[in-house]
Each structure stands twice: as C-alpha cells, then as structure tokens.
Short mmCIF file of C-alpha atoms in Angstrom, two decimals:
data_model
loop_
_atom_site.label_atom_id
_atom_site.label_comp_id
_atom_site.label_asym_id
_atom_site.label_seq_id
_atom_site.Cartn_x
_atom_site.Cartn_y
_atom_site.Cartn_z
CA UNK A 88 106.56 71.84 -69.37
CA UNK A 89 104.44 70.05 -66.80
CA UNK A 90 101.22 71.59 -65.53
CA UNK A 91 102.62 72.49 -62.13
CA UNK A 92 105.57 74.30 -63.64
CA UNK A 93 103.33 76.06 -66.13
CA UNK A 94 101.16 77.32 -63.29
CA UNK A 95 104.20 78.58 -61.42
CA UNK A 96 105.70 80.22 -64.47
CA UNK A 97 102.61 81.95 -65.77
CA UNK A 98 100.86 82.83 -62.56
CA UNK A 99 103.77 84.18 -60.54
CA UNK A 100 105.88 85.55 -63.32
CA UNK A 101 104.97 89.19 -63.13
CA UNK A 102 105.53 90.38 -59.63
CA UNK A 103 106.98 93.75 -60.66
CA UNK A 104 107.22 93.57 -64.96
CA UNK A 105 106.67 94.12 -63.23
CA UNK A 106 97.51 97.42 -45.30
CA UNK A 107 87.46 95.62 -33.50
CA UNK A 108 87.27 92.12 -32.57
CA UNK A 109 88.12 89.31 -34.89
CA UNK A 110 85.11 87.59 -36.33
CA UNK A 111 82.59 90.41 -35.98
CA UNK A 112 80.65 91.37 -39.08
CA UNK A 113 82.15 94.79 -39.35
CA UNK A 114 84.79 94.90 -42.05
CA UNK A 115 86.79 97.67 -40.44
CA UNK A 116 89.83 97.07 -38.30
CA UNK A 117 91.30 100.09 -36.57
CA UNK A 118 93.88 100.39 -39.32
CA UNK A 119 91.20 100.32 -42.00
CA UNK A 120 89.14 103.18 -40.61
CA UNK A 121 91.44 105.88 -41.96
CA UNK A 122 93.35 106.64 -45.13
CA UNK A 123 96.09 104.04 -45.51
CA UNK A 124 99.69 104.77 -46.42
CA UNK A 125 98.98 103.05 -49.71
CA UNK A 126 97.01 106.14 -50.65
CA UNK A 127 93.61 104.50 -50.99
CA UNK A 128 91.04 105.96 -48.66
CA UNK A 129 89.41 103.47 -46.35
CA UNK A 130 85.65 103.23 -46.77
CA UNK A 131 83.73 106.10 -45.25
CA UNK A 132 80.97 103.58 -44.74
CA UNK A 133 80.26 102.30 -41.26
CA UNK A 134 80.55 98.59 -40.44
CA UNK A 135 76.77 98.47 -40.62
CA UNK A 136 76.87 99.54 -44.27
CA UNK A 137 79.10 96.57 -45.11
CA UNK A 138 77.09 94.09 -43.05
CA UNK A 139 75.26 92.71 -46.09
CA UNK A 140 78.58 91.63 -47.56
CA UNK A 141 80.03 90.19 -44.35
CA UNK A 142 76.79 88.39 -43.61
CA UNK A 143 76.27 86.66 -46.95
CA UNK A 144 75.97 82.89 -47.06
CA UNK A 145 77.81 81.17 -49.93
CA UNK A 146 75.94 78.65 -52.01
CA UNK A 147 78.52 75.96 -52.64
CA UNK A 148 78.14 73.89 -55.79
CA UNK A 149 80.09 71.32 -57.74
CA UNK A 150 82.86 72.88 -59.86
CA UNK A 151 83.17 70.10 -62.39
CA UNK A 152 86.61 69.40 -60.89
CA UNK A 153 86.65 66.32 -58.67
CA UNK A 154 86.70 67.18 -54.98
CA UNK A 155 86.28 70.95 -55.38
CA UNK A 156 83.33 73.19 -54.64
CA UNK A 157 82.70 76.65 -56.05
CA UNK A 158 80.71 79.68 -54.94
CA UNK A 159 80.31 83.37 -55.68
CA UNK A 160 81.25 86.14 -53.27
CA UNK A 161 79.65 89.58 -53.55
CA UNK A 162 81.67 92.72 -52.80
CA UNK A 163 81.18 96.44 -53.40
CA UNK A 164 82.74 97.76 -56.58
CA UNK A 165 83.76 100.84 -54.59
CA UNK A 166 84.22 100.43 -50.84
CA UNK A 167 83.50 104.15 -50.41
CA UNK A 168 80.04 103.50 -51.89
CA UNK A 169 78.89 100.17 -50.42
CA UNK A 170 75.30 100.79 -51.49
CA UNK A 171 76.38 101.26 -55.07
CA UNK A 172 77.33 98.77 -57.77
CA UNK A 173 78.43 95.29 -56.69
CA UNK A 174 80.85 92.79 -58.22
CA UNK A 175 80.98 89.01 -58.05
CA UNK A 176 84.15 87.12 -57.17
CA UNK A 177 84.80 83.46 -57.95
CA UNK A 178 85.67 81.28 -54.95
CA UNK A 179 86.66 77.62 -54.78
CA UNK A 180 87.51 75.24 -51.96
CA UNK A 181 88.39 71.66 -51.15
CA UNK A 182 87.48 70.50 -47.67
CA UNK A 183 90.02 69.33 -45.10
CA UNK A 184 90.70 65.65 -45.56
CA UNK A 185 91.58 64.76 -41.96
CA UNK A 186 92.73 63.19 -39.75
CA UNK A 187 93.24 65.76 -37.04
CA UNK A 188 91.29 68.77 -35.85
CA UNK A 189 90.34 71.22 -38.60
CA UNK A 190 92.28 74.48 -38.22
CA UNK A 191 90.09 76.59 -40.48
CA UNK A 192 90.51 77.80 -44.04
CA UNK A 193 93.85 78.34 -45.76
CA UNK A 194 93.62 80.94 -48.51
CA UNK A 195 96.18 80.68 -51.32
CA UNK A 196 97.25 83.17 -53.98
CA UNK A 197 99.90 82.44 -56.66
CA UNK A 198 100.77 86.04 -57.48
CA UNK A 199 100.99 87.89 -60.73
CA UNK A 200 99.21 90.16 -60.17
CA UNK A 201 96.79 88.48 -62.53
CA UNK A 202 97.33 84.83 -61.70
CA UNK A 203 94.14 82.85 -61.16
CA UNK A 204 94.01 81.72 -57.55
CA UNK A 205 91.14 79.37 -58.35
CA UNK A 206 93.15 77.80 -61.16
CA UNK A 207 96.16 77.50 -58.88
CA UNK A 208 94.08 75.86 -56.16
CA UNK A 209 92.42 73.35 -58.47
CA UNK A 210 95.52 72.66 -60.53
CA UNK A 211 98.11 72.45 -57.78
CA UNK A 212 97.61 73.70 -54.22
CA UNK A 213 94.43 71.77 -53.45
CA UNK A 214 96.03 68.48 -54.41
CA UNK A 215 99.78 69.20 -54.25
CA UNK A 216 100.30 71.02 -50.96
CA UNK A 217 101.74 68.77 -48.23
CA UNK A 218 99.17 66.23 -47.05
CA UNK A 219 99.38 67.24 -43.37
CA UNK A 220 98.39 70.79 -44.31
CA UNK A 221 95.51 69.68 -46.54
CA UNK A 222 94.35 67.36 -43.77
CA UNK A 223 93.86 70.20 -41.29
CA UNK A 224 92.72 73.08 -43.50
CA UNK A 225 89.98 73.67 -46.03
CA UNK A 226 92.05 74.88 -49.00
CA UNK A 227 90.40 78.00 -50.44
CA UNK A 228 91.05 80.47 -53.25
CA UNK A 229 89.32 83.56 -54.61
CA UNK A 230 90.22 85.05 -57.97
CA UNK A 231 91.05 88.69 -57.15
CA UNK A 232 88.83 91.37 -58.63
CA UNK A 233 89.78 91.91 -62.26
CA UNK A 234 91.33 88.45 -62.59
CA UNK A 235 90.20 85.32 -64.45
CA UNK A 236 86.67 84.46 -63.24
CA UNK A 237 86.20 87.61 -61.11
CA UNK A 238 85.07 90.51 -63.32
CA UNK A 239 88.14 90.07 -65.55
CA UNK A 240 89.89 93.09 -67.03
CA UNK A 241 90.00 92.83 -70.82
CA UNK A 242 92.11 94.98 -73.14
CA UNK A 243 93.11 93.46 -76.51
CA UNK A 244 91.88 90.74 -78.84
CA UNK A 245 94.05 87.71 -79.49
CA UNK A 246 95.45 89.08 -82.78
CA UNK A 247 96.06 92.46 -81.16
CA UNK A 248 97.87 90.77 -78.30
CA UNK A 249 99.98 88.77 -80.77
CA UNK A 250 101.05 92.04 -82.35
CA UNK A 251 101.72 93.66 -78.97
CA UNK A 252 104.02 90.86 -77.79
CA UNK A 253 106.15 91.26 -80.92
CA UNK A 254 106.77 95.01 -80.65
CA UNK A 255 110.48 95.79 -80.33
CA UNK A 256 111.24 96.62 -76.68
CA UNK A 257 114.83 97.64 -77.34
CA UNK A 258 114.17 100.55 -79.71
CA UNK A 259 117.14 101.67 -81.78
CA UNK A 260 115.78 104.93 -83.20
CA UNK A 261 112.98 107.46 -82.88
CA UNK A 262 110.65 105.49 -85.10
CA UNK A 263 110.97 102.39 -82.90
CA UNK A 264 110.54 104.47 -79.72
CA UNK A 265 107.36 105.92 -81.19
CA UNK A 266 106.11 102.47 -82.18
CA UNK A 267 106.67 101.13 -78.65
CA UNK A 268 104.98 104.13 -77.07
CA UNK A 269 102.05 103.73 -79.44
CA UNK A 270 101.74 100.05 -78.53
CA UNK A 271 101.51 100.86 -74.82
CA UNK A 272 98.94 103.58 -75.54
CA UNK A 273 96.85 101.17 -77.62
CA UNK A 274 97.00 98.62 -74.81
CA UNK A 275 95.89 101.21 -72.24
CA UNK A 276 93.12 102.53 -74.47
CA UNK A 277 91.83 99.00 -75.01
CA UNK A 278 91.64 98.45 -71.24
CA UNK A 279 89.75 101.71 -70.78
CA UNK A 280 87.30 100.87 -73.57
CA UNK A 281 86.59 97.28 -72.53
CA UNK A 282 86.96 97.50 -68.74
CA UNK A 283 86.41 101.11 -67.76
CA UNK A 284 84.06 100.31 -64.90
CA UNK A 285 86.26 97.85 -63.03
CA UNK A 286 89.61 99.45 -63.96
CA UNK A 287 89.72 102.04 -61.11
CA UNK A 288 88.82 99.37 -58.54
CA UNK A 289 91.36 96.55 -58.84
CA UNK A 290 93.90 97.83 -56.33
CA UNK A 291 95.61 95.52 -53.90
CA UNK A 292 93.97 97.37 -50.99
CA UNK A 293 90.51 96.62 -52.39
CA UNK A 294 91.40 92.98 -53.01
CA UNK A 295 92.67 92.69 -49.43
CA UNK A 296 89.31 93.99 -48.21
CA UNK A 297 87.59 91.38 -50.35
CA UNK A 298 89.70 88.76 -48.59
CA UNK A 299 88.44 89.94 -45.24
CA UNK A 300 84.84 89.54 -46.38
CA UNK A 301 85.70 86.01 -47.49
CA UNK A 302 87.34 85.29 -44.14
CA UNK A 303 84.11 86.19 -42.34
CA UNK A 304 81.90 84.36 -44.83
CA UNK A 305 83.98 81.21 -44.31
CA UNK A 306 83.45 81.51 -40.56
CA UNK A 307 87.10 82.14 -39.62
CA UNK A 308 88.12 84.56 -36.88
CA UNK A 309 91.62 84.84 -38.33
CA UNK A 310 92.92 84.78 -41.90
CA UNK A 311 95.36 81.94 -42.63
CA UNK A 312 97.11 82.53 -45.93
CA UNK A 313 99.92 81.46 -48.25
CA UNK A 314 100.82 84.05 -50.86
CA UNK A 315 103.56 83.76 -53.47
CA UNK A 316 105.31 86.58 -55.33
CA UNK A 317 102.80 89.45 -55.73
CA UNK A 318 100.64 87.43 -53.33
CA UNK A 319 103.10 88.48 -50.60
CA UNK A 320 102.23 92.13 -51.20
CA UNK A 321 98.56 91.22 -51.04
CA UNK A 322 99.11 89.36 -47.76
CA UNK A 323 101.19 92.17 -46.27
CA UNK A 324 98.53 94.68 -47.28
CA UNK A 325 95.89 92.58 -45.53
CA UNK A 326 98.05 92.55 -42.40
CA UNK A 327 98.39 96.33 -42.61
CA UNK A 328 94.64 96.83 -42.88
CA UNK A 329 93.51 94.15 -40.43
CA UNK A 330 96.40 93.33 -38.07
CA UNK A 331 94.17 91.87 -35.36
CA UNK A 332 92.72 89.40 -37.86
CA UNK A 333 96.05 87.98 -38.99
CA UNK A 334 96.36 84.26 -38.36
CA UNK A 335 99.19 82.32 -39.98
CA UNK A 336 100.55 84.21 -42.99
CA UNK A 337 103.26 82.78 -45.26
CA UNK A 338 104.69 85.33 -47.69
CA UNK A 339 106.89 83.37 -50.13
CA UNK A 340 109.01 85.20 -52.71
CA UNK A 341 108.40 88.53 -51.04
CA UNK A 342 107.96 91.95 -52.59
CA UNK A 343 109.18 95.13 -50.94
CA UNK A 344 106.25 97.58 -50.60
CA UNK A 345 108.54 100.50 -49.78
CA UNK A 346 110.06 100.75 -53.27
CA UNK A 347 108.83 102.94 -56.14
CA UNK A 348 108.05 101.31 -59.49
CA UNK A 349 111.35 102.15 -61.18
CA UNK A 350 113.35 100.61 -58.32
CA UNK A 351 111.17 97.49 -58.30
CA UNK A 352 111.73 97.05 -62.02
CA UNK A 353 115.46 97.69 -61.77
CA UNK A 354 115.87 95.28 -58.87
CA UNK A 355 113.90 92.61 -60.71
CA UNK A 356 116.12 93.16 -63.75
CA UNK A 357 119.13 92.37 -61.56
CA UNK A 358 117.31 89.28 -60.32
CA UNK A 359 117.01 87.95 -63.85
CA UNK A 360 120.72 88.56 -64.40
CA UNK A 361 121.51 86.57 -61.28
CA UNK A 362 119.26 83.75 -62.39
CA UNK A 363 120.74 83.70 -65.89
CA UNK A 364 124.24 83.49 -64.41
CA UNK A 365 123.14 80.39 -62.48
CA UNK A 366 121.63 78.90 -65.65
CA UNK A 367 124.77 79.72 -67.64
CA UNK A 368 127.06 78.21 -65.01
CA UNK A 369 125.08 74.98 -65.31
CA UNK A 370 124.91 75.15 -69.09
CA UNK A 371 128.60 75.69 -69.84
CA UNK A 372 129.46 72.50 -67.98
CA UNK A 373 127.51 70.53 -70.58
CA UNK A 374 129.09 69.70 -73.94
CA UNK A 375 125.91 70.56 -75.83
CA UNK A 376 125.38 74.01 -74.27
CA UNK A 377 124.11 76.24 -77.10
CA UNK A 378 125.89 79.25 -75.57
CA UNK A 379 129.30 77.56 -75.59
CA UNK A 380 131.36 75.93 -72.88
CA UNK A 381 133.94 78.62 -72.21
CA UNK A 382 132.54 80.68 -69.30
CA UNK A 383 129.45 82.33 -67.86
CA UNK A 384 130.60 85.66 -69.29
CA UNK A 385 131.05 84.20 -72.76
CA UNK A 386 127.62 82.56 -72.52
CA UNK A 387 126.11 85.94 -71.73
CA UNK A 388 127.79 87.47 -74.75
CA UNK A 389 126.52 84.63 -76.93
CA UNK A 390 122.96 85.23 -75.73
CA UNK A 391 123.25 88.95 -76.39
CA UNK A 392 124.49 88.20 -79.92
CA UNK A 393 121.54 85.85 -80.46
CA UNK A 394 119.12 88.58 -79.36
CA UNK A 395 120.77 91.06 -81.77
CA UNK A 396 120.56 88.54 -84.59
CA UNK A 397 116.84 87.85 -84.16
CA UNK A 398 116.21 91.57 -83.75
CA UNK A 399 117.72 92.10 -87.18
CA UNK A 400 116.20 88.98 -88.74
CA UNK A 401 113.54 87.00 -86.86
CA UNK A 402 113.65 83.23 -87.26
CA UNK A 403 110.68 81.11 -88.37
CA UNK A 404 108.60 79.16 -85.88
CA UNK A 405 106.27 77.18 -88.11
CA UNK A 406 103.55 79.72 -87.31
CA UNK A 407 102.63 83.14 -88.62
CA UNK A 408 104.55 84.66 -85.69
CA UNK A 409 108.30 84.64 -86.28
CA UNK A 410 110.65 84.74 -83.29
CA UNK A 411 112.01 88.25 -82.92
CA UNK A 412 113.96 89.72 -80.04
CA UNK A 413 110.94 90.51 -77.85
CA UNK A 414 109.45 87.01 -77.95
CA UNK A 415 112.89 85.41 -77.67
CA UNK A 416 113.71 87.44 -74.57
CA UNK A 417 110.37 86.58 -73.00
CA UNK A 418 110.97 82.89 -73.69
CA UNK A 419 114.35 82.99 -71.95
CA UNK A 420 112.96 84.94 -68.99
CA UNK A 421 110.08 82.47 -68.62
CA UNK A 422 112.56 79.65 -68.04
CA UNK A 423 114.36 81.59 -65.33
CA UNK A 424 111.51 81.03 -62.85
CA UNK A 425 112.19 77.35 -62.33
CA UNK A 426 115.51 75.57 -62.73
CA UNK A 427 113.50 72.54 -63.81
CA UNK A 428 112.90 74.41 -67.08
CA UNK A 429 116.61 74.80 -67.85
CA UNK A 430 116.84 71.66 -70.02
CA UNK A 431 113.89 72.91 -72.03
CA UNK A 432 115.60 76.27 -72.44
CA UNK A 433 118.85 74.68 -73.61
CA UNK A 434 116.96 72.72 -76.25
CA UNK A 435 114.92 75.76 -77.31
CA UNK A 436 118.04 77.93 -77.63
CA UNK A 437 119.85 75.24 -79.61
CA UNK A 438 117.00 75.11 -82.10
CA UNK A 439 116.55 78.89 -82.27
CA UNK A 440 120.25 79.57 -82.83
CA UNK A 441 120.02 76.98 -85.58
CA UNK A 442 117.17 78.91 -87.19
CA UNK A 443 113.98 77.31 -85.77
CA UNK A 444 112.26 79.29 -83.01
CA UNK A 445 109.22 77.24 -81.98
CA UNK A 446 110.73 76.15 -78.64
CA UNK A 447 111.34 79.69 -77.40
CA UNK A 448 107.96 80.74 -78.78
CA UNK A 449 106.29 78.03 -76.68
CA UNK A 450 108.05 79.31 -73.56
CA UNK A 451 106.95 82.88 -74.34
CA UNK A 452 103.38 81.69 -74.89
CA UNK A 453 103.37 79.96 -71.51
CA UNK A 454 104.50 83.21 -69.90
CA UNK A 455 101.73 85.17 -71.59
CA UNK A 456 99.14 82.40 -71.04
CA UNK A 457 98.41 82.20 -74.75
CA UNK A 458 96.33 79.23 -75.85
CA UNK A 459 96.90 77.21 -79.02
CA UNK A 460 93.80 78.80 -80.60
CA UNK A 461 95.34 82.27 -80.30
CA UNK A 462 93.33 83.44 -77.31
CA UNK A 463 94.93 84.80 -74.17
CA UNK A 464 93.99 84.54 -70.52
CA UNK A 465 93.61 87.94 -68.91
CA UNK A 466 96.88 87.62 -66.94
CA UNK A 467 98.69 90.43 -68.75
CA UNK A 468 95.68 92.74 -68.68
CA UNK A 469 95.09 92.31 -64.96
CA UNK A 470 98.81 92.57 -64.29
CA UNK A 471 99.02 96.01 -65.82
CA UNK A 472 95.74 97.14 -64.28
CA UNK A 473 96.78 96.27 -60.73
CA UNK A 474 100.39 97.44 -61.01
CA UNK A 475 99.48 100.76 -62.62
CA UNK A 476 96.89 101.43 -59.90
CA UNK A 477 99.10 100.39 -56.97
CA UNK A 478 102.09 102.61 -57.80
CA UNK A 479 102.72 105.78 -59.79
CA UNK A 480 104.26 105.14 -63.20
CA UNK A 481 108.00 104.55 -63.34
CA UNK A 482 108.45 107.21 -66.02
CA UNK A 483 106.79 110.36 -67.29
CA UNK A 484 107.80 109.50 -70.85
CA UNK A 485 110.46 108.03 -73.16
CA UNK A 486 113.05 110.63 -72.19
CA UNK A 487 113.04 109.25 -68.66
CA UNK A 488 113.64 105.75 -70.00
CA UNK A 489 116.68 106.91 -71.94
CA UNK A 490 118.11 108.33 -68.71
CA UNK A 491 117.36 105.12 -66.81
CA UNK A 492 118.76 102.64 -69.35
CA UNK A 493 122.39 102.82 -68.11
CA UNK A 494 121.37 101.88 -64.55
CA UNK A 495 119.24 99.00 -65.86
CA UNK A 496 122.11 97.79 -68.06
CA UNK A 497 124.38 97.91 -65.02
CA UNK A 498 121.88 95.69 -63.20
CA UNK A 499 121.72 93.35 -66.19
CA UNK A 500 123.90 93.70 -69.27
CA UNK A 501 121.71 91.07 -70.96
CA UNK A 502 118.15 92.06 -70.07
CA UNK A 503 118.56 95.61 -68.79
CA UNK A 504 117.75 97.65 -71.86
CA UNK A 505 114.60 95.78 -72.73
CA UNK A 506 113.27 95.73 -69.18
CA UNK A 507 113.97 99.44 -68.78
CA UNK A 508 111.72 100.15 -71.76
CA UNK A 509 109.12 97.61 -70.60
CA UNK A 510 108.58 99.75 -67.49
CA UNK A 511 107.09 102.45 -69.75
CA UNK A 512 103.79 100.52 -69.71
CA UNK A 513 102.03 102.58 -67.00
CA UNK A 514 102.96 106.00 -68.41
CA UNK A 515 99.80 106.30 -70.51
CA UNK A 516 97.51 104.40 -68.13
CA UNK A 517 93.95 105.81 -68.16
CA UNK A 518 93.33 105.50 -64.41
CA UNK A 519 95.45 107.50 -61.93
CA UNK A 520 97.43 105.50 -59.41
CA UNK A 521 95.80 105.32 -55.98
CA UNK A 522 98.70 103.69 -54.14
CA UNK A 523 102.17 104.84 -53.19
CA UNK A 524 105.34 103.08 -51.97
CA UNK A 525 105.46 102.79 -48.19
CA UNK A 526 106.74 100.58 -45.43
CA UNK A 527 104.31 98.05 -43.98
CA UNK A 528 104.71 97.32 -40.28
CA UNK A 529 101.33 95.73 -39.41
CA UNK A 530 101.72 96.57 -35.73
CA UNK A 531 99.83 94.12 -33.56
CA UNK A 532 99.74 91.27 -36.07
CA UNK A 533 100.53 87.69 -35.08
CA UNK A 534 103.88 86.26 -36.26
CA UNK A 535 104.20 86.44 -40.07
CA UNK A 536 106.60 84.18 -41.98
CA UNK A 537 108.51 85.79 -44.88
CA UNK A 538 110.37 83.45 -47.24
CA UNK A 539 113.14 84.51 -49.61
CA UNK A 540 115.20 82.61 -52.19
CA UNK A 541 118.78 83.80 -52.67
CA UNK A 542 118.76 83.55 -56.48
CA UNK A 543 115.10 84.30 -57.12
CA UNK A 544 114.80 85.96 -60.55
CA UNK A 545 111.51 87.83 -60.05
CA UNK A 546 111.53 88.81 -56.37
CA UNK A 547 115.15 89.40 -55.37
CA UNK A 548 116.20 88.08 -51.99
CA UNK A 549 116.82 91.55 -50.60
CA UNK A 550 113.09 92.25 -50.94
CA UNK A 551 112.32 89.41 -48.52
CA UNK A 552 114.95 90.74 -46.13
CA UNK A 553 113.39 94.19 -46.31
CA UNK A 554 109.80 93.04 -45.82
CA UNK A 555 110.71 90.83 -42.86
CA UNK A 556 112.48 93.80 -41.28
CA UNK A 557 109.53 96.14 -41.91
CA UNK A 558 106.87 93.86 -40.43
CA UNK A 559 106.73 94.23 -36.66
CA UNK A 560 106.15 90.49 -36.31
CA UNK A 561 108.04 89.30 -39.39
CA UNK A 562 110.41 86.30 -39.38
CA UNK A 563 112.68 85.62 -42.36
CA UNK A 564 113.21 82.08 -43.66
CA UNK A 565 115.91 81.78 -46.34
CA UNK A 566 116.24 79.26 -49.15
CA UNK A 567 119.73 79.17 -50.63
CA UNK A 568 118.94 78.17 -54.18
CA UNK A 569 117.52 78.98 -57.59
CA UNK A 570 114.05 79.63 -58.88
CA UNK A 571 111.05 81.72 -57.93
CA UNK A 572 109.60 81.04 -54.44
CA UNK A 573 110.58 78.14 -52.18
CA UNK A 574 107.59 76.27 -50.72
CA UNK A 575 106.91 72.94 -52.39
CA UNK A 576 109.97 73.12 -54.62
CA UNK A 577 111.91 70.20 -53.19
CA UNK A 578 113.55 71.48 -50.01
CA UNK A 579 112.46 69.34 -47.06
CA UNK A 580 113.97 71.97 -44.77
CA UNK A 581 111.79 74.75 -46.19
CA UNK A 582 108.66 72.63 -46.35
CA UNK A 583 109.07 71.36 -42.78
CA UNK A 584 109.54 74.87 -41.42
CA UNK A 585 106.49 76.21 -43.24
CA UNK A 586 104.35 73.19 -42.40
CA UNK A 587 105.24 73.52 -38.72
CA UNK A 588 104.25 77.18 -38.78
CA UNK A 589 100.95 76.48 -40.54
CA UNK A 590 100.04 73.56 -38.30
CA UNK A 591 101.35 74.76 -34.94
CA UNK A 592 101.66 78.53 -35.34
CA UNK A 593 105.36 78.48 -34.47
CA UNK A 594 107.65 80.26 -36.92
CA UNK A 595 111.23 79.04 -37.39
CA UNK A 596 114.02 80.68 -35.48
CA UNK A 597 115.08 84.01 -36.91
CA UNK A 598 117.85 83.61 -39.46
CA UNK A 599 117.06 79.99 -40.36
CA UNK A 600 118.55 79.03 -43.73
CA UNK A 601 117.80 76.01 -45.91
CA UNK A 602 119.25 74.63 -49.11
#
C-alpha cells in the first residue's frame, strides 16, 4: 500500500466506528457566547481573558522535513477556565509557492477523529494538493488536542492493544459477550488512568475553538479549510461557532451532525455493505477472484463463510498473532476505503482462504496504525475519546446491542453483527458525553462546499446530502464513484470544482455531479 493510500486509510477510517468582527483578538463570535446545541458550554470568559492565546506569536522552526516549518500553539485546557492549565498543540506549515497573490492559510484535517493533521500535511497535502492551490495558500495543519503530537490520549500498551484487536466482536454466548464487555472496560479504564487530565477536553467544539486561535495567530481574518470525513464535522462545528469568520470551507466525505451514535454506526455499516458490493462486482468478473465468479450475492456468502471459519479456527500469519474473525474483518474493511486497494484485498483473501493470513493482518495493522515493532499510534485512543465525548453512547449495555443486531444485519448481512457490537465501546467510558446530536445551520456563514461520494463506505452519501441541506449556505457537490472522500482521487471534474472554489470563492452550481 503506498504512503498516500495508507494515510487515507488510517487517518480517515473512523468517522463514526465510528458550532464580532473577523480578525479581532477576541475568540468569541456571537454564536460562541452562549451554550451551543452541541451541549458544550461556551467559555464564560470574556474576550479579554482569551487575549493571551489569540495574541501569541508562533516561533517557527525547521521540522526536519524538507520545506516544512513547525511551531507550538498554546490553548486553554478548559475554555471555561482560561487562566487555568494550558495545553500545547503541534502546528506545521509549508509556505505558498507562488506565482499569484497569496490568499492566506489553508488548514487541512484528514479526519478520524484521531488522524494526525500534521502527518497528513507533511506526507500528502503539503506536496500532493493541486499545484495552483499550493501556489496561493500557505498549507497549514494542527494536530487536534488529544491527537498525535498534541497532548496525545494514551490508553493501552502495544501488547494490550494487540490483545484488544483480537477480541471476538461477534459474540456467540454469554462468556464471549462478557469478554467483549470486559475488553471495552479495560480500554476505557486505561484511558482514564493514562490520560485523565486531557480526556474531558478533547471535544470537537474545543478543537474548533483551537482552530480559531490558530486562524488569528496566522494573521487570517477568515478560516479557509479542507476537512475530510470527521474533519467535515470539525469544519461544520467551526462554522456553527464562528459563522462570520468562515472563509472557504470544503467538507469532503461529510458527516451528519443531527444523528445519534447508534444511527451513525448503523448508517456506516450500510456504507460498508455498499462498498463491498462494488468490490465484489469487480472481483467476480476476474477468473482469480477468491470469492468465486458466480455473483455478488455468492461472493458475500463466501466471505461470511470465511469469517465463520477463522472465528472457529484462526489461520497463521507468521507472527504470534493469528488471523481470527476480528482482525480479518478489520482487514477487509480497511480495503473498502480506496478502490485502489482492491487488488491487494483480492490477494490477501486468496492467501487467507488458503490458510495464510499475513496479507489481511497487514491491512488490519494499517487501519490500526500499528508499527512493525508492535507499537501503535494513538489513532484508536483519540478516536474513542473524541467520539465518546461528542455523543452519548449508542447503548446502555449488551442487552441493547442484542436488540439492535437485527437492524444492523439488515443494513449489512456481512458486517452488521460485528459493527453492532463494536458500537458498545462508549458504554463504559469514564467521561460523560458533553455533546448531543443536532442540526448545524451556521447562519451567516459564507458559502460552504459539501462533497459526497455515492458509494463512500465510511460516510454514506446521504450524510453529505443532509449536511448540505442543514447548512444555510451549503452547496452539495456529488462524486458518483467508489471510495472514501473525493478530492484528489482522480476525478478532474471534482478537483476542478473544488480548486475553483478555493481559488476564486465560487462554489459549483447546486446539484453538480461528477464521475
């Protein structure tokens, strides 16, 4: 898997799994001076109390990555207590290359939640975004609070995480239900023990406020931003909080902020089914398809049989971790994010069905951001921390999962049962949720471009339709195709429309579709 695809797969994989005059040093738009619909109280502090954060001057230094500079941004741990403890956030940029007049800074976020924006910038966006865009904007990223280089949430050791990823997520009896529940509780307890201070303060609302500090520190009156997957929720939240400071916002692979956690998870489950059907339709046309050449339906049955087989008897991988059903399922899901990974998945399934599981294990490891030495990035820890803070838990306990399984299996006969149980992860979370599902309208914001892909596995197309309808200034751009997100994935039509919006401020006509 090439580095760009690995970044896309790991950093944007977990969208659901899972809101005064521009440029003043205040930090409080009219919408941010009261309790937001997301349920997180806006800071009681006056703009004056936040002035030290808005007025800071970054000390840019060499990153050790050619062409990029790095700096540290200070922010309050708790916006309600700006004179209290502070946190440090990692920022990186690459300056506009020219020619043409500089338009300002373009902030990028790859999603997750938990994906490193700095890693995404340095590994892809800062060198791989269209040249005309990089010519006119300083490309900038900040790792969100709790993520990667910014006060990272930590929960489990590498060996503990290895064990966690192998726990059976399609329990067949009470003992297996208890084992899965215990695994989630151990995960949550580890987060509380290792990251108790930051854990209550990694909400999307707080991260959006951090972005506004960065906007001011960079000297921009308006925030220009490209967010993918969960990054669309972050961008929409910023627009809700600071509508008058919205510049050019691209929300690609959109989430729907109005949905509760169980609906988000169920919809995403259906998205994976749709994506698998597209993969299977491609696979069965090939004589070497490991799932047969009869039909999409027969391929689905063959995959379900394979999952049952490795649940009963995991296959070796050449490592101490055999390939059981949980890791096998994760490996398949990882390849659903990018149709460019389908050949790799066919090969991995061929080998695994033949009794050698290293290919699917490698795909699962890329999803979890596991390194060869057995260490993990904090993607999964931050993902749970943000999701469990942003929305109330999907279930009160295992009994609720049992009731929900039929609806998940209807959404996806292949992945439904496992993803229904996976949504149990926030039930035992140590920090109460501070957010709640709600519509985001961002009244008064400049035009916002929402992008949806018709067969997106992780952020179903109907979410983009819903967000574009909610936003008072939203415009929907549709990509008729496969994979997660659309920008920079090979469609000249999509790229031209987004580039025009970023460079000229003109969104495409409503209803524009590309393929």
